[in-house]
CSV table of C-alpha atoms in Angstrom, one decimal:
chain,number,residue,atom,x,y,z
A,579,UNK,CA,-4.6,26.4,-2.0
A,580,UNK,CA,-4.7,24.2,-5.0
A,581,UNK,CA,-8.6,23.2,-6.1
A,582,UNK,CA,-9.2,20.3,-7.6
A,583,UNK,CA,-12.1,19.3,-9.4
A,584,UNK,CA,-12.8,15.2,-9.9
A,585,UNK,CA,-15.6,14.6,-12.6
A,586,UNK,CA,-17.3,11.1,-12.5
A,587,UNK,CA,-20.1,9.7,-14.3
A,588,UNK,CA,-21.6,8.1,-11.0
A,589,UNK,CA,-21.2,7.9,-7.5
A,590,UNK,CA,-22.4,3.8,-7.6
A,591,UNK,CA,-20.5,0.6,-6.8
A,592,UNK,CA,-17.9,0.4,-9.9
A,593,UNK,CA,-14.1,0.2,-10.2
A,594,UNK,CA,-13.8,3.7,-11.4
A,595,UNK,CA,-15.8,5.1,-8.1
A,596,UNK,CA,-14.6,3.0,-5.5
A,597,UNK,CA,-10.8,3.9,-7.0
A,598,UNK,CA,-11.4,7.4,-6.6
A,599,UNK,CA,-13.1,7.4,-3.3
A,600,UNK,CA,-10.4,5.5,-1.6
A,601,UNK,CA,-7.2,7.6,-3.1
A,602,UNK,CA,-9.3,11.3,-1.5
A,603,UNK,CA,-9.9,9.2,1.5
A,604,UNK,CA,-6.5,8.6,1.9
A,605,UNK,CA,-5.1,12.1,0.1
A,606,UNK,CA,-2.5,14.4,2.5
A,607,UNK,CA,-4.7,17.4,1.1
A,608,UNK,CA,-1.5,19.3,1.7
A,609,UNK,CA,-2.3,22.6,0.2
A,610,UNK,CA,-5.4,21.3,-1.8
A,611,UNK,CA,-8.6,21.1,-1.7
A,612,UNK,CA,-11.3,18.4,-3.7
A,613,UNK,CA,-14.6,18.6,-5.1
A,614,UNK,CA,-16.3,15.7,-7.0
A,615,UNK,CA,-19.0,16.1,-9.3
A,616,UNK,CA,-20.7,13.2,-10.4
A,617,UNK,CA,-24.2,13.1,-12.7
A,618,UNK,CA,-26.1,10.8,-10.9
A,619,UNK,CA,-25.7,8.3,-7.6
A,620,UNK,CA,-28.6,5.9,-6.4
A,621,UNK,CA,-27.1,4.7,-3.7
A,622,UNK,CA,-25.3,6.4,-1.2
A,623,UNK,CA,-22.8,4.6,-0.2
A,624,UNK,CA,-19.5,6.5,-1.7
A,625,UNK,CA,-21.3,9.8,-1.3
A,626,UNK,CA,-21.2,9.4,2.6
A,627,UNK,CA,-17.6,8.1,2.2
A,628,UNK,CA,-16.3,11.2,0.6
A,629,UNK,CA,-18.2,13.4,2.9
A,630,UNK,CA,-17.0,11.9,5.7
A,631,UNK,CA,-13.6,12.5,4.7
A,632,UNK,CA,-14.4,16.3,3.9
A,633,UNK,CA,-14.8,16.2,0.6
A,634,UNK,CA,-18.0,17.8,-0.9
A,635,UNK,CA,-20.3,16.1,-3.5
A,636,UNK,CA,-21.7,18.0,-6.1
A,637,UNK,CA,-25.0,15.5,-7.7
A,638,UNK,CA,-26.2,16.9,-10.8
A,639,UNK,CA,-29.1,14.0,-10.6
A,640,UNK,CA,-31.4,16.2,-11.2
A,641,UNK,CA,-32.6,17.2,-14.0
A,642,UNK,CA,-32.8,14.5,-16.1
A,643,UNK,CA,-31.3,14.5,-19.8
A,644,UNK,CA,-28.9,16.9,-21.7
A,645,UNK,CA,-29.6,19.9,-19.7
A,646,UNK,CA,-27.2,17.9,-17.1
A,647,UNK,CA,-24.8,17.7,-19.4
A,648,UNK,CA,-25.0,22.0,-20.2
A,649,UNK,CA,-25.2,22.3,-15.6
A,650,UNK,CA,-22.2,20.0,-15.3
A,651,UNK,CA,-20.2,22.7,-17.5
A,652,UNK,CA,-21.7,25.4,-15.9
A,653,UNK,CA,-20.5,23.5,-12.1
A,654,UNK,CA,-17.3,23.2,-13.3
A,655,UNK,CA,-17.0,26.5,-14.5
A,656,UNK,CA,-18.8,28.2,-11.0
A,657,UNK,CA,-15.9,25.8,-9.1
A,658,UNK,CA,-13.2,27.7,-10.7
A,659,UNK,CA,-10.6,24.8,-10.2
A,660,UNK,CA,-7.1,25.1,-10.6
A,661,UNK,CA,-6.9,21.4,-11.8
A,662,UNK,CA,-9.9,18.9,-13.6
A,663,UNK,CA,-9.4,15.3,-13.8
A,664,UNK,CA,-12.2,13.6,-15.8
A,665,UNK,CA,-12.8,9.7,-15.1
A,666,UNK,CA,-15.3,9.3,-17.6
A,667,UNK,CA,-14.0,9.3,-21.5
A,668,UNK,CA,-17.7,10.7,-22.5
A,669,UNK,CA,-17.7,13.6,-19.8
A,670,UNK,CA,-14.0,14.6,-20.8
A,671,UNK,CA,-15.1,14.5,-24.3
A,672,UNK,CA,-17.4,17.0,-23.6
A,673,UNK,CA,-15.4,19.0,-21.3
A,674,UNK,CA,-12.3,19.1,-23.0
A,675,UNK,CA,-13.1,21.9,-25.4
A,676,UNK,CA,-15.5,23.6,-23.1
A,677,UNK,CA,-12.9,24.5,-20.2
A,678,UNK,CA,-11.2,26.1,-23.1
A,679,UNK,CA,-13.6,29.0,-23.6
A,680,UNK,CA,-13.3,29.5,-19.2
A,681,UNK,CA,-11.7,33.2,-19.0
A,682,UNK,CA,-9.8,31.3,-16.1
A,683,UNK,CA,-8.9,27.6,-18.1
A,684,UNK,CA,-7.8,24.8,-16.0
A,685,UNK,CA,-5.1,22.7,-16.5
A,686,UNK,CA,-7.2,19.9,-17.6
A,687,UNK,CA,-6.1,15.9,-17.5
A,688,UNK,CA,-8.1,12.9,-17.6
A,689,UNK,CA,-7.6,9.1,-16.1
A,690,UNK,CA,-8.4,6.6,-18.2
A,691,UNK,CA,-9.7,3.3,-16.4
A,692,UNK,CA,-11.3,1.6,-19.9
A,693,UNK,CA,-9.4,-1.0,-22.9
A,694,UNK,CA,-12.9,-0.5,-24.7
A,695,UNK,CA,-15.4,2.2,-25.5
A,696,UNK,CA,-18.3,2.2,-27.5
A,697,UNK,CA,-19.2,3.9,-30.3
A,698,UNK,CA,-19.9,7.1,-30.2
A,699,UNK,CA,-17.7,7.7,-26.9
A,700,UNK,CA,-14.8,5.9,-28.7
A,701,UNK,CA,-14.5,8.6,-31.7
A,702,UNK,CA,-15.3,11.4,-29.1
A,703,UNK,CA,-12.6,10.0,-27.1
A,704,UNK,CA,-10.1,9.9,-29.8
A,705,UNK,CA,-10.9,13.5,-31.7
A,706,UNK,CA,-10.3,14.9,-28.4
A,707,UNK,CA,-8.5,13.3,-25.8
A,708,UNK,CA,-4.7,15.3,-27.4
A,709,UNK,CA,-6.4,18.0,-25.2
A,710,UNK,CA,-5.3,16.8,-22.2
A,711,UNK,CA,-3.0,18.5,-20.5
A,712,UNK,CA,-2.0,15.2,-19.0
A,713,UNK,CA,-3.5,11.5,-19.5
A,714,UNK,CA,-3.2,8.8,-16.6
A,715,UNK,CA,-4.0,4.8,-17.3
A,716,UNK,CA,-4.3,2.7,-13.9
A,717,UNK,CA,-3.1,0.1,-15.8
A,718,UNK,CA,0.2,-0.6,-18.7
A,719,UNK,CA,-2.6,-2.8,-20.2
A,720,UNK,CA,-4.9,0.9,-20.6
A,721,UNK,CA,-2.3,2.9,-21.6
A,722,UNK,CA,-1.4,0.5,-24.4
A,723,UNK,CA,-4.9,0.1,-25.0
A,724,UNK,CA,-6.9,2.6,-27.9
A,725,UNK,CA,-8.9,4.4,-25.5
A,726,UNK,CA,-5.3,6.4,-24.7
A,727,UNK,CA,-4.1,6.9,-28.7
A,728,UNK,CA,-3.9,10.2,-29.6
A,729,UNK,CA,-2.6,11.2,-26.1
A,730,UNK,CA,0.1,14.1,-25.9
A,731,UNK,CA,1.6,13.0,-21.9
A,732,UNK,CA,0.6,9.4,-21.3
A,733,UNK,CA,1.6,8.4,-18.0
A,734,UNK,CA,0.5,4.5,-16.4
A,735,UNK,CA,-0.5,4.2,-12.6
A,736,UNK,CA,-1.9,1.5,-10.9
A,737,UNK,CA,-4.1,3.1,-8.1
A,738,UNK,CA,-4.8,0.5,-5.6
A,739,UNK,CA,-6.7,0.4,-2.7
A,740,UNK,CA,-7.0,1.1,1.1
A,741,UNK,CA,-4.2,-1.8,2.4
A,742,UNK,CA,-5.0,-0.8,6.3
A,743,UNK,CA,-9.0,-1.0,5.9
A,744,UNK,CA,-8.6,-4.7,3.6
A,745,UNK,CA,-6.0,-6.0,6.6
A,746,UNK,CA,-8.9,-4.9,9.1
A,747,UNK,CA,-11.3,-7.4,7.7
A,748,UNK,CA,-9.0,-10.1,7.3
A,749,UNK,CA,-8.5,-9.9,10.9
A,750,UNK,CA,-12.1,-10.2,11.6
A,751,UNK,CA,-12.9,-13.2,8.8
A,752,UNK,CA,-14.1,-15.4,11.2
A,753,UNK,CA,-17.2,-12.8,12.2
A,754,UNK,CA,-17.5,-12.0,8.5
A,755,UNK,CA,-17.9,-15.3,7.4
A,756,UNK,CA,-20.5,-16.2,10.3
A,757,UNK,CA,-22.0,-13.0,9.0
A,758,UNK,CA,-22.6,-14.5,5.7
A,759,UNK,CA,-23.8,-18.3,7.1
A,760,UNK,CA,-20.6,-20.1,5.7
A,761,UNK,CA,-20.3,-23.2,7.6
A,762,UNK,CA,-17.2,-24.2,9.9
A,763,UNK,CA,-14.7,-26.3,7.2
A,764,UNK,CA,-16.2,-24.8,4.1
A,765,UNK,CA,-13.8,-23.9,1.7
A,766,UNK,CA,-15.0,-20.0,0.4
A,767,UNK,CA,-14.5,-19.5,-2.8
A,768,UNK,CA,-16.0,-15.7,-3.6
A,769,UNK,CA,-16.8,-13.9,-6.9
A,770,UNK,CA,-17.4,-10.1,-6.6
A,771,UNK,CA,-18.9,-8.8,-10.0
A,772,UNK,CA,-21.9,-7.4,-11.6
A,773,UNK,CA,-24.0,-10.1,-13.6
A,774,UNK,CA,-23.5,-8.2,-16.9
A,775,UNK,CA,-22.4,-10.3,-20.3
A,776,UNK,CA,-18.4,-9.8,-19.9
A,777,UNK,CA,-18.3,-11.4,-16.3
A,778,UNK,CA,-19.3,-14.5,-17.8
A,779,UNK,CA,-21.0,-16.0,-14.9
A,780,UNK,CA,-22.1,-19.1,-17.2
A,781,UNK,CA,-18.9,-20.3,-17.2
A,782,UNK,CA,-18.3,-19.6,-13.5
A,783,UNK,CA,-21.5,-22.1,-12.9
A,784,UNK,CA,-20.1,-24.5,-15.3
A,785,UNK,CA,-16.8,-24.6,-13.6
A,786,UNK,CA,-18.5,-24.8,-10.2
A,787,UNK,CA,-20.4,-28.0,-10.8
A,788,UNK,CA,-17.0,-29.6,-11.7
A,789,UNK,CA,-15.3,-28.5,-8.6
A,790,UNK,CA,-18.0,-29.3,-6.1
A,791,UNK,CA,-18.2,-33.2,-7.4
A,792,UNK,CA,-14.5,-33.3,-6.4
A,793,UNK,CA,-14.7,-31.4,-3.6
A,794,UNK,CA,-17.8,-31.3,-1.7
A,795,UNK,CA,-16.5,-29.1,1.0
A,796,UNK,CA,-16.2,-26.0,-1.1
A,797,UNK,CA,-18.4,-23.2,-1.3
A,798,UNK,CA,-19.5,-20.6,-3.8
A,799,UNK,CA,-21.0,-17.1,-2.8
A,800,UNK,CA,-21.6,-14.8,-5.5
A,801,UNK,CA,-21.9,-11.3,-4.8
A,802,UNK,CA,-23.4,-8.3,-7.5
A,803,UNK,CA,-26.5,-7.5,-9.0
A,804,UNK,CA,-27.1,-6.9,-13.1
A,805,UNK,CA,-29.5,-7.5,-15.6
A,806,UNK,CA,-28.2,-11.0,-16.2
A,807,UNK,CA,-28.4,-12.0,-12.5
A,808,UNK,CA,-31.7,-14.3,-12.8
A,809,UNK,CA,-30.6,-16.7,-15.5
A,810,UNK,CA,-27.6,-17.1,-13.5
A,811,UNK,CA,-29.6,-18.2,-10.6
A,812,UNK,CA,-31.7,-20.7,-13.3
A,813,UNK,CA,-28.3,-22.1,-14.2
A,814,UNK,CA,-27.5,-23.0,-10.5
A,815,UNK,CA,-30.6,-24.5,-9.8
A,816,UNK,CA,-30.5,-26.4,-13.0
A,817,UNK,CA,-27.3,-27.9,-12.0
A,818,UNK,CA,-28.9,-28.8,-8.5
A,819,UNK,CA,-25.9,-26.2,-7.1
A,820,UNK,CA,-28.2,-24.3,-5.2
A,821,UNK,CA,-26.8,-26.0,-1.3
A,822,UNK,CA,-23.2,-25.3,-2.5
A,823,UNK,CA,-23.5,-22.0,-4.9
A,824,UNK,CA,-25.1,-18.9,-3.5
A,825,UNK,CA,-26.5,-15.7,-5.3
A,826,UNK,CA,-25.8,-12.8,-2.4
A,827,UNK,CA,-26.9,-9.7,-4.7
A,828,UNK,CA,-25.3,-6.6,-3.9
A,829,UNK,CA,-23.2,-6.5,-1.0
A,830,UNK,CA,-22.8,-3.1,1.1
A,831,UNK,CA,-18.7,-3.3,1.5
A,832,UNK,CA,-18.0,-6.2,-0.2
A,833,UNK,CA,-14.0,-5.9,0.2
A,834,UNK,CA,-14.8,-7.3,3.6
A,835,UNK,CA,-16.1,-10.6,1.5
A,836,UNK,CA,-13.5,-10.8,-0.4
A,837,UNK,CA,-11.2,-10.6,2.6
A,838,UNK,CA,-12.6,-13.7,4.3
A,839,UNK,CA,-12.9,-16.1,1.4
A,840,UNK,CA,-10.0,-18.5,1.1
A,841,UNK,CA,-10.1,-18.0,-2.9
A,842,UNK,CA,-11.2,-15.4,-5.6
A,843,UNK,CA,-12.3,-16.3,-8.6
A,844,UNK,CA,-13.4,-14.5,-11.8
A,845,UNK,CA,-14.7,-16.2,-14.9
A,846,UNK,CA,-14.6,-12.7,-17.0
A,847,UNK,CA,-14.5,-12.8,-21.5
A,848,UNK,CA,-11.9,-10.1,-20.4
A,849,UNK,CA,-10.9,-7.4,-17.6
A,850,UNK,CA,-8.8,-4.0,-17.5
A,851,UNK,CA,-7.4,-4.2,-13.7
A,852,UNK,CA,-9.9,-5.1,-11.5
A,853,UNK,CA,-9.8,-3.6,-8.2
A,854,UNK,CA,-11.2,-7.0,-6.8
A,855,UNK,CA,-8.2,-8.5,-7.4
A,856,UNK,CA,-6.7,-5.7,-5.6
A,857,UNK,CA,-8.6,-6.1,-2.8
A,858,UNK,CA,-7.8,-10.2,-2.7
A,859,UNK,CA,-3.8,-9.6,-3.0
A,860,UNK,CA,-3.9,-6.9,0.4
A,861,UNK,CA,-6.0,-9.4,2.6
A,862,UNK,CA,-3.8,-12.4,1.2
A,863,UNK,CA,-5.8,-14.2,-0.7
A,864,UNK,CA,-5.5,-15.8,-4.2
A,865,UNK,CA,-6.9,-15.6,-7.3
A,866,UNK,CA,-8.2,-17.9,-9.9
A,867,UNK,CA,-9.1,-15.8,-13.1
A,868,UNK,CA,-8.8,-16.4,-16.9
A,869,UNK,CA,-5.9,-15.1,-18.0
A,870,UNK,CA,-6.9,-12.3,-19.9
A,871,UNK,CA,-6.6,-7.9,-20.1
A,872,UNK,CA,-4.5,-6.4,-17.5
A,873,UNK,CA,-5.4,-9.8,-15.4
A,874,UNK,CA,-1.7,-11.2,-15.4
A,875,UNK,CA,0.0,-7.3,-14.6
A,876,UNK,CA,-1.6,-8.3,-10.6
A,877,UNK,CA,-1.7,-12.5,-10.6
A,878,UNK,CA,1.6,-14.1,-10.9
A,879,UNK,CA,0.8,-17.7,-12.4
A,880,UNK,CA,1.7,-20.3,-9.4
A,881,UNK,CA,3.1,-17.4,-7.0
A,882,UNK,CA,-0.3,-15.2,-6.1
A,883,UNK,CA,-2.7,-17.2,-8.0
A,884,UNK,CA,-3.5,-19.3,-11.0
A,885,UNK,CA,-4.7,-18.4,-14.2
A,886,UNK,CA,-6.4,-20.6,-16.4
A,887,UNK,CA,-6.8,-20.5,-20.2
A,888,UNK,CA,-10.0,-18.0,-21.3
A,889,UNK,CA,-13.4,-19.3,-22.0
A,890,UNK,CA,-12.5,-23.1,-20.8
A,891,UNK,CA,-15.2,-24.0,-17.7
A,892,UNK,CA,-12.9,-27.1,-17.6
A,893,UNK,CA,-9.5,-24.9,-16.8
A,894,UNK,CA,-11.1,-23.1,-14.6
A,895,UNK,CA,-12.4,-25.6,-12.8
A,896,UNK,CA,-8.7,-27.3,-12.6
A,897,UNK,CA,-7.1,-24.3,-11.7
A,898,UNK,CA,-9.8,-24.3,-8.6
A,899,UNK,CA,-9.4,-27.3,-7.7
A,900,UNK,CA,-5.3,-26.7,-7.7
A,901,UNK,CA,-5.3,-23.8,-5.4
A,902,UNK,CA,-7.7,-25.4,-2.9
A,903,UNK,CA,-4.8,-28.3,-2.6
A,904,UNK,CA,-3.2,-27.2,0.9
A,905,UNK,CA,0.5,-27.2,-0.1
A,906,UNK,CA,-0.4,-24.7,-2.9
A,907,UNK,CA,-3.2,-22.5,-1.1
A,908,UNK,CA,-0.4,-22.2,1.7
A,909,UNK,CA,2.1,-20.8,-0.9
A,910,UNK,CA,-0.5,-18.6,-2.8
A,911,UNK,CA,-1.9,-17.4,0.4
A,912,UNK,CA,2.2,-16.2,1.4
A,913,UNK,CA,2.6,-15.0,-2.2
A,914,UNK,CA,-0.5,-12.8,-2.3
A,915,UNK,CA,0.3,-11.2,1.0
A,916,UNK,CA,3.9,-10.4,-0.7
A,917,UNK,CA,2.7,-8.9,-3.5
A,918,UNK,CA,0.6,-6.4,-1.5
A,919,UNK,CA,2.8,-3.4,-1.8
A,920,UNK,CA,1.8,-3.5,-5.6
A,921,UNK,CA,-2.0,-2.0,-4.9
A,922,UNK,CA,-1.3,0.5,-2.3
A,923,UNK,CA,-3.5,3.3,-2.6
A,924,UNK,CA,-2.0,5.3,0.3
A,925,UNK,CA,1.2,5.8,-2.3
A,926,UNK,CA,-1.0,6.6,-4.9
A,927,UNK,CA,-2.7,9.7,-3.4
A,928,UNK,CA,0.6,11.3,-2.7
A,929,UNK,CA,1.3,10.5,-6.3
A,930,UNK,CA,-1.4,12.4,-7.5
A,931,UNK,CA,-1.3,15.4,-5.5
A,932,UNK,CA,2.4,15.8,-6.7
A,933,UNK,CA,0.5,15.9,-10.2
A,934,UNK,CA,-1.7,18.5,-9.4
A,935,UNK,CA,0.9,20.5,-7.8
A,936,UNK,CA,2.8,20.5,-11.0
A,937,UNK,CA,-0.5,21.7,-13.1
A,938,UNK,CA,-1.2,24.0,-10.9
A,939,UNK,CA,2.0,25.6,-11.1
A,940,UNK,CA,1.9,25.3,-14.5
A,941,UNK,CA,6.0,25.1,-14.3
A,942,UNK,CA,5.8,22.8,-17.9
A,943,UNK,CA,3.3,21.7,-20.2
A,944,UNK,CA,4.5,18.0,-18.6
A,945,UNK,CA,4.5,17.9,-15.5
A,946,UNK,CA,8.1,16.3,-14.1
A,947,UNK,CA,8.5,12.6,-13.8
A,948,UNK,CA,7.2,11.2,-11.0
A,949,UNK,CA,8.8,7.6,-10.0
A,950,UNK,CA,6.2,4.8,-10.8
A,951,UNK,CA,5.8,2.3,-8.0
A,952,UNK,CA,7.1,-1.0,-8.1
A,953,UNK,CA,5.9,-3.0,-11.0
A,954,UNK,CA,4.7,-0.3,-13.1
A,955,UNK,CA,6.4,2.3,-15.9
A,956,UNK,CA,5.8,5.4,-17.3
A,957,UNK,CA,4.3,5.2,-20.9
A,958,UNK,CA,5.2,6.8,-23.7
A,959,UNK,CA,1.7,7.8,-26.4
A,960,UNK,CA,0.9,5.0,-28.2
A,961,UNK,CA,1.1,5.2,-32.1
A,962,UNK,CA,-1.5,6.9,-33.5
A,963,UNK,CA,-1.1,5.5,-37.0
């Protein structure tokens, strides 16, 4: 039996969490077993998920401070894993040389879901990432990005999500909408993101006021929570929006919103792969989203979605307002449900226990090729001149 040890900063809504909480819901576990350790979760949400699917939880919430930092090496350590995979670049910066001094040393690899790191996890990152036994990006866009120079075996996998679970709710989008009080003939246009400074939610209200003068029938519901999340609101009710843009806050399971909106749309300064998107493509529905990051490696301009130039309310707005026109919805709609196949999780988790098994066996330093699923590559390291 191979043991596996997943390391993750939270257990919280994020990309990062929900990613790794569907691929070990979905995992064979043929011949392996998981344990995550995470250093703090408030909610409990993904805990349950992961438990539910037999995988234990390890919370180091408690105590508070660096000493968290010292028990999280000691966990890791007591687990005696065959395998680590760190999804946080400040945890594996720590744990990198520490699993070194284990009598029994892991083989030790790290996914990489970030283009950008602050300072001082960026020069942490960097000094110690050629450590790694193996480094995975979920996206190209990552594993061109910094955050993977310095990197001895890159390797670039888009992880996905749960295509079965997304397809259920799109087959129950009439009770999910009625859940959520949209009106019969509205036109939903959804946003799933934290109100935090790169979502840019300002330009989202901006490009909202322009769409519902020309088309009073849509409707805006806006689902996350952040520190930024009450000047939105003042923006909204200083454009008189407030009938036709709504502020939901967090949403328990808000894949199941995104699967009964009619349009996505993301007004973000910039994006690595967002799993929203993800979660748009398997329940068919398209996306309107500056074209920036990994953004354009999921939405096909004109086939799956639109994407509109960065930082211009009045693009966005356009590109709205061109996806709600019924000709093209009906062919972005068709498009998105095509491109499905790209973000299937269930694929992914097989993937990765293929990796592990390699490790484990410790039959190379690299592990073997694995085949990359459609519309992805292996990477070679990025220059680190």
């Amino acid at each position: 039996m191979v043991r596996v040890c997943e390391v993750i900063k939270t257990l919280d809504v994020g990309g990062a969490e929900v990613l790794l909480t569907e691929r070990l819901g979905l995992a064979p576990q043929d011949g392996l077993s998981y344990t995550v350790v995470c250093l703090r979760t408030r909610t409990r949400g993904l805990t349950d998920q992961l438990r539910e699917a037999g995988v234990p939880v390890v919370d180091l919430s408690s105590p508070m401070g660096p000493a968290r930092y010292l028990r999280l090496v000691w966990t890791v350590g007591r687990l005696r894993p065959h395998v680590v995979n760190v999804h946080s670049p400040l945890l594996a910066s720590l744990l990198r040389p520490c699993v070194r001094l284990l009598r029994r040393r892991p083989r030790l690899m790290s996914t990489m879901h970030s283009v950008r790191l602050r300072w001082p996890t960026a020069g942490l990152n960097r000094l110690t990432i050629g450590l790694d036994d193996v480094t995975v990006a979920v996206s190209p866009l990552v594993a061109r990005a910094p955050t993977t120079r310095g990197a001895r075996h890159l390797v670039s996998r888009v992880h996905g999500i749960n295509l079965a679970e997304q397809r259920h709710w799109a087959e129950r989008k009439a009770a999910v909408r009625r859940e959520f009080g949209v009106p019969d003939g509205a036109f939903l246009i959804v946003c799933v993101a934290n109100f935090t400074w790169i979502k840019n939610h300002g330009l989202l209200v901006r490009a909202a006021d322009r769409v519902v003068r020309r088309r009073p029938d849509a409707l805006f519901l806006l689902a996350g929570d952040g520190e930024l999340r009450a000047g939105v609101v003042r923006d909204i009710e200083r454009c008189g929006l407030g009938e036709r843009v709504r502020v939901l806050g967090q949403v328990p399971n808000a894949r199941r919103l995104t699967a009964c909106a009619d349009l996505l749309v993301l007004s973000s300064h910039h994006e690595a792969l967002p799993v929203v998107i993800m979660e748009a493509l398997a329940a068919g529905v398209p996306t309107v989203c500056p074209a920036v990051g990994g953004v354009p490696d999921l939405v096909r301009h004109g086939r799956n979605g639109i994407l509109t130039e960065p930082e211009s309310a009045e693009d966005l707005a356009a590109g709205i307002l061109e996806a709600m026109s019924p000709g093209t919805h009906r062919r972005l709609r068709a498009g998105a449900r095509e491109n499905a196949g790209l973000v299937d999780m269930a694929s992914t988790a097989v993937w990765f226990e293929h990796l592990y098994k390699e490790l484990a066996a410790g039959r190379s330093r690299r592990p073997r090729p694995i085949p990359p699923q459609e519309g992805t590559d292996t990477c070679p390291p990025p220059s680190t001149a």
